[in-house]
PDB file of C-alpha atoms in Angstrom:
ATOM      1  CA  UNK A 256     -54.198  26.753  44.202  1.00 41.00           C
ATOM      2  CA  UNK A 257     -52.151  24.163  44.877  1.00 43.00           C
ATOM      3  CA  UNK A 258     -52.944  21.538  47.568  1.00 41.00           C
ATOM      4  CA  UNK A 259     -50.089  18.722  49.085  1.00 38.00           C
ATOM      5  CA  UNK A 260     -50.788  15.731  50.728  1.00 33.00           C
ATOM      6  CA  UNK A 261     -48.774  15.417  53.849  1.00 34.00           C
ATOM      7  CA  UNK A 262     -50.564  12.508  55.257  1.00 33.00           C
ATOM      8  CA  UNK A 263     -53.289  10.219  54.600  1.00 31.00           C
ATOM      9  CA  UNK A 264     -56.461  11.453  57.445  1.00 37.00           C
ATOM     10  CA  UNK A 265     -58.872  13.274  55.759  1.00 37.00           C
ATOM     11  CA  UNK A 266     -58.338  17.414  55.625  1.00 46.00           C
ATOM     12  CA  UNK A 267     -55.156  16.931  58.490  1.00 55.00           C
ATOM     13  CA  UNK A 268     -52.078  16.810  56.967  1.00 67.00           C
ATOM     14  CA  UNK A 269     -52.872  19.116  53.871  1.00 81.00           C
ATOM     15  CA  UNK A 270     -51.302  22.251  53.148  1.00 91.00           C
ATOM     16  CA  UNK A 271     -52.998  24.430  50.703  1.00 94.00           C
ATOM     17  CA  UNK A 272     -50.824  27.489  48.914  1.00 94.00           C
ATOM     18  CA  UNK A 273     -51.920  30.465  47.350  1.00 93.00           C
ATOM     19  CA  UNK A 274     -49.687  32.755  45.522  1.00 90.00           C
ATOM     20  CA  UNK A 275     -50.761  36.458  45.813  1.00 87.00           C
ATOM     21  CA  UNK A 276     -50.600  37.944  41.955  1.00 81.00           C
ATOM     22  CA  UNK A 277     -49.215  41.825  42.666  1.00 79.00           C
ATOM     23  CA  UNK A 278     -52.749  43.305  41.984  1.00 79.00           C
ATOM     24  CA  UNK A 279     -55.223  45.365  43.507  1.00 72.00           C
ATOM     25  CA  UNK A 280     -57.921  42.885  43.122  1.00 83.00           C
ATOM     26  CA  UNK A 281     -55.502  39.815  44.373  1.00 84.00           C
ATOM     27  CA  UNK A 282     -56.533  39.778  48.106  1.00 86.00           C
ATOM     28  CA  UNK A 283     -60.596  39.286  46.760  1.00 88.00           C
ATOM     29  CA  UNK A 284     -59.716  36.570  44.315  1.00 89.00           C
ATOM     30  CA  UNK A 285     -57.463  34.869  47.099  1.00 90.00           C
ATOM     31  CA  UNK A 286     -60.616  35.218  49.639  1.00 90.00           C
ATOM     32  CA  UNK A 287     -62.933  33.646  47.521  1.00 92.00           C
ATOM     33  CA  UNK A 288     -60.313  30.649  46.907  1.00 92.00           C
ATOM     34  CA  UNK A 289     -59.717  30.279  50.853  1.00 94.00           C
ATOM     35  CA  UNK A 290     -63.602  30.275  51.534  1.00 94.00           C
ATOM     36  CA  UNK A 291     -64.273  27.344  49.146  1.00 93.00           C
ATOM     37  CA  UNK A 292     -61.077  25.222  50.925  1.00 93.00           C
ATOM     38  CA  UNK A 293     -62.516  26.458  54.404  1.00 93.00           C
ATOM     39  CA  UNK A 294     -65.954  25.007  53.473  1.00 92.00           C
ATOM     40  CA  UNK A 295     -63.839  21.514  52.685  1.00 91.00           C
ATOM     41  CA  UNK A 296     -62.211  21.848  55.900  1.00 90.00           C
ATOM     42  CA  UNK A 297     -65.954  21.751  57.271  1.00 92.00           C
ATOM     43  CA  UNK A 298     -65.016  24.422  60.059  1.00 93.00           C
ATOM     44  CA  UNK A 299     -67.876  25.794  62.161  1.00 95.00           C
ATOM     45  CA  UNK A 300     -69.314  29.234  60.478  1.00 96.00           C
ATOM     46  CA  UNK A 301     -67.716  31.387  63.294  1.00 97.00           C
ATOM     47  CA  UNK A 302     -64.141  29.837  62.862  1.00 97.00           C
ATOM     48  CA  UNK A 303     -64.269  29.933  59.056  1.00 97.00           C
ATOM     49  CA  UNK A 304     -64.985  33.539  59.355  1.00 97.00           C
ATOM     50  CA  UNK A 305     -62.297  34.241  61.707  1.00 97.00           C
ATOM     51  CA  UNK A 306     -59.353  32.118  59.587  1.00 97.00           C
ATOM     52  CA  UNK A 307     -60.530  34.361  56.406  1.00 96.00           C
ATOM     53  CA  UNK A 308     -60.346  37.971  58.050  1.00 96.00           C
ATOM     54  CA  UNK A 309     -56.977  36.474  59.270  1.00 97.00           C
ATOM     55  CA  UNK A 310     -55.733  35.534  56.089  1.00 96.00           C
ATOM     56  CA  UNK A 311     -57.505  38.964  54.350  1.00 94.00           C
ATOM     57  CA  UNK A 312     -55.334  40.743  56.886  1.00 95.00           C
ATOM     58  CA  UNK A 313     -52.290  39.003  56.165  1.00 95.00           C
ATOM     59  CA  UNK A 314     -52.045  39.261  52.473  1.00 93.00           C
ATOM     60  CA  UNK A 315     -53.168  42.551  52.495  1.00 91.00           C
ATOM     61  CA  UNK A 316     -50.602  44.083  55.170  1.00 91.00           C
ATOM     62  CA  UNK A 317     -48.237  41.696  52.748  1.00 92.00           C
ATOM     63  CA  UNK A 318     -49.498  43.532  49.360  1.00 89.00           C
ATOM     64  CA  UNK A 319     -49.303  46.882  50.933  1.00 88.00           C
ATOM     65  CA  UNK A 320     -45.875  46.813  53.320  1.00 89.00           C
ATOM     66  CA  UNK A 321     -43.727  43.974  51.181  1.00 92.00           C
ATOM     67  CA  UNK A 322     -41.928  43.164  48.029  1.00 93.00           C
ATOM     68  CA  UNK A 323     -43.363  40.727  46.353  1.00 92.00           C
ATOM     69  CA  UNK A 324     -44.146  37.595  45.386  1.00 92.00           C
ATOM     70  CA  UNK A 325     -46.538  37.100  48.512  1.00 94.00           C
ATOM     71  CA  UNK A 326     -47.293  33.388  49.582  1.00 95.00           C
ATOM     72  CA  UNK A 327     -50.405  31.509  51.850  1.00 96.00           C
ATOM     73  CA  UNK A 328     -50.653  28.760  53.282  1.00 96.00           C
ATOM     74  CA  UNK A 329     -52.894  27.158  54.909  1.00 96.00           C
ATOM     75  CA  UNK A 330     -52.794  24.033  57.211  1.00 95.00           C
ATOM     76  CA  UNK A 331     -54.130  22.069  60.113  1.00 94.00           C
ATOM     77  CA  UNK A 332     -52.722  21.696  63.273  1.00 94.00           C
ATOM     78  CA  UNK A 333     -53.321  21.859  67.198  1.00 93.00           C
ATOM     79  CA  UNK A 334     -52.737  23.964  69.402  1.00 94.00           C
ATOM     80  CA  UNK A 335     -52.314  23.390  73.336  1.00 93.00           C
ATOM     81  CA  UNK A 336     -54.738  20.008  71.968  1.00 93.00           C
ATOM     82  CA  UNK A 337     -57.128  22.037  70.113  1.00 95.00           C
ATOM     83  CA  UNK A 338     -57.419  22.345  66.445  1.00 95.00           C
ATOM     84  CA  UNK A 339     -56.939  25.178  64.427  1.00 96.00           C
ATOM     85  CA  UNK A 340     -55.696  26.337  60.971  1.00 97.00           C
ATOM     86  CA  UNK A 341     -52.210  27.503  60.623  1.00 97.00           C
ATOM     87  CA  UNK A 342     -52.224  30.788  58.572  1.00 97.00           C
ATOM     88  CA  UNK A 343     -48.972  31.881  57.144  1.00 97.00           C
ATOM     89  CA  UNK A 344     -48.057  34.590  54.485  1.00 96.00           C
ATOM     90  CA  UNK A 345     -44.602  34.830  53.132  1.00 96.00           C
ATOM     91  CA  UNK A 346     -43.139  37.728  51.043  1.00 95.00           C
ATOM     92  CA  UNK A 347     -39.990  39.044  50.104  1.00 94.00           C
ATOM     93  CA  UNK A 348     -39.449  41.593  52.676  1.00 92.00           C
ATOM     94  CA  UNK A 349     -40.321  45.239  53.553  1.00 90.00           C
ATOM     95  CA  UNK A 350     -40.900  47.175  50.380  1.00 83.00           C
ATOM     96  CA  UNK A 351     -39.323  50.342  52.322  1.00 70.00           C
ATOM     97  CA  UNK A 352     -36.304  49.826  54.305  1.00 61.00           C
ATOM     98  CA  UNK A 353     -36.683  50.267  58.320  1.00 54.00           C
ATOM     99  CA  UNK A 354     -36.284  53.643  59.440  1.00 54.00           C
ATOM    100  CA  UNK A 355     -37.176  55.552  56.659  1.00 49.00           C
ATOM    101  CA  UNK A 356     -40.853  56.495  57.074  1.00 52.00           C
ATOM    102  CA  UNK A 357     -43.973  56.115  54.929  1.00 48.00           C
ATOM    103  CA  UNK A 358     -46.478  58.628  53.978  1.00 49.00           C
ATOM    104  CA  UNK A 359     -48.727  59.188  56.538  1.00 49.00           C
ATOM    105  CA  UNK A 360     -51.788  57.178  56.446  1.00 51.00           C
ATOM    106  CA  UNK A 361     -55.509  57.884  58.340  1.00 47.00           C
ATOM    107  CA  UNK A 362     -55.985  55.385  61.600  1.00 48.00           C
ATOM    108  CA  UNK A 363     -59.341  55.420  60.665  1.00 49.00           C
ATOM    109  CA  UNK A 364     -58.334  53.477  57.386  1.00 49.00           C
ATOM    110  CA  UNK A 365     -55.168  51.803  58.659  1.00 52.00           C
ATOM    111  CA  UNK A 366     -53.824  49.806  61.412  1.00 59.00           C
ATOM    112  CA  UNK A 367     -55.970  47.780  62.552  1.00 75.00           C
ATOM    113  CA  UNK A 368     -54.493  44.499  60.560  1.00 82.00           C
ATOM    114  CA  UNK A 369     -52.229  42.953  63.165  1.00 87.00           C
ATOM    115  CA  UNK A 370     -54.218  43.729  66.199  1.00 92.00           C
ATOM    116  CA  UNK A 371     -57.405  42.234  64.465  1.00 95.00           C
ATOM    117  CA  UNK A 372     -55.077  38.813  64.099  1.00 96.00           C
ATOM    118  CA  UNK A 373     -53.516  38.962  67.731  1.00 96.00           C
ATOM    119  CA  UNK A 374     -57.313  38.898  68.903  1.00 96.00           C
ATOM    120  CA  UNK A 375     -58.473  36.018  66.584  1.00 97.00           C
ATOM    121  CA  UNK A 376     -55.611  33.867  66.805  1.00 97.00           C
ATOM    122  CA  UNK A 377     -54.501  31.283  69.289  1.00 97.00           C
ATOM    123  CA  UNK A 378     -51.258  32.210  68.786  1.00 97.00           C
ATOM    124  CA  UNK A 379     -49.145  34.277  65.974  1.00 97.00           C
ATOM    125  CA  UNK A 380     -45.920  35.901  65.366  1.00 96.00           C
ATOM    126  CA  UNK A 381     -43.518  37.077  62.517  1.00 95.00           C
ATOM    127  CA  UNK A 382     -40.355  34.743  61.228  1.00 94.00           C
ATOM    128  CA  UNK A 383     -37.843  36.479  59.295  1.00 93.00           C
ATOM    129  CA  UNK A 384     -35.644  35.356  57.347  1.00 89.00           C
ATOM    130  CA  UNK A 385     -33.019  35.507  54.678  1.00 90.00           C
ATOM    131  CA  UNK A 386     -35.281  35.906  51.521  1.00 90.00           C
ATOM    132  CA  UNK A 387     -37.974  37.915  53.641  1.00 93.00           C
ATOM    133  CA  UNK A 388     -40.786  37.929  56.312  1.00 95.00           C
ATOM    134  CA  UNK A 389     -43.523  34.564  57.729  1.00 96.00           C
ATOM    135  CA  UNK A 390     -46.417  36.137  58.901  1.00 96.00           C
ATOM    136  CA  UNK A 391     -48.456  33.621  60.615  1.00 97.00           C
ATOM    137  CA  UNK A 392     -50.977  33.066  62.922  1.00 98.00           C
ATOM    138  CA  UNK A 393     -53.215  29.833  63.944  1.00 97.00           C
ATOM    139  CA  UNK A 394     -56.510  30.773  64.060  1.00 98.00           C
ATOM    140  CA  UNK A 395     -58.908  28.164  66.806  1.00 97.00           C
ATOM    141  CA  UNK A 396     -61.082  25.991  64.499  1.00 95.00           C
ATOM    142  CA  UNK A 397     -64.116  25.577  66.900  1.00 82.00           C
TER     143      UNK A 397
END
């Protein structure tokens, strides 16, 4: 984990990046690392929750759909005046190119990711981009 200062108030102004190792077990290790820097953040129980199923959805729909290397980062910031944390994953694109279809997979199992984050988030939305796709999403800190 790497943190950056960005400014000098406590917790605002820091961005904290995780890179996603290409592994099964990656999105668990990440979750545990994003739960200790939530619990620095000092974020109500409720919101802390919510910014880790966000970022668990992220990195996973990143492991499973994209090329990687995958990328997180997290931040401060408002929204509409309110605070939240910024959630972004970056990766290196779709691992299949559009229009060629996947093997089918159980809605049960699947599917669920992006409407999960469109519910918990303030506001979210994809950026794409040269090198690949920003997943991101700010999450209402409480």
């Amino acid at each position: 984990m790497t943190a950056v200062q960005l400014d000098t108030a406590p917790c605002e102004g820091v961005e904290y990046v995780f890179h996603l190792p290409y592994a099964p077990r990656a999105v668990s290790a990440v979750r545990r690392r994003v739960r200790a820097v939530l619990t620095t953040l000092q974020l109500p129980a409720d919101a802390a929750e919510n910014v880790l199923l966000v970022a668990s959805e992220l990195l996973t729909n990143a492991l499973v759909h994209a090329l990687p290397p995958a990328t997180l980062r997290l931040s401060r910031v408002l929204v509409d005046g309110d605070a939240a944390v910024r959630v972004e994953v970056t990766d290196k694109g779709p691992a299949r190119p559009s229009g060629i279809p996947g093997r089918p997979v159980d809605p049960d199992e699947h599917g669920r990711g992006l409407g999960i984050v469109t519910t918990l988030s303030a506001r979210c939305g994809v950026h794409l981009h040269p090198d690949g796709t920003c997943r991101w999403a700010e999450v209402p800190a409480g």
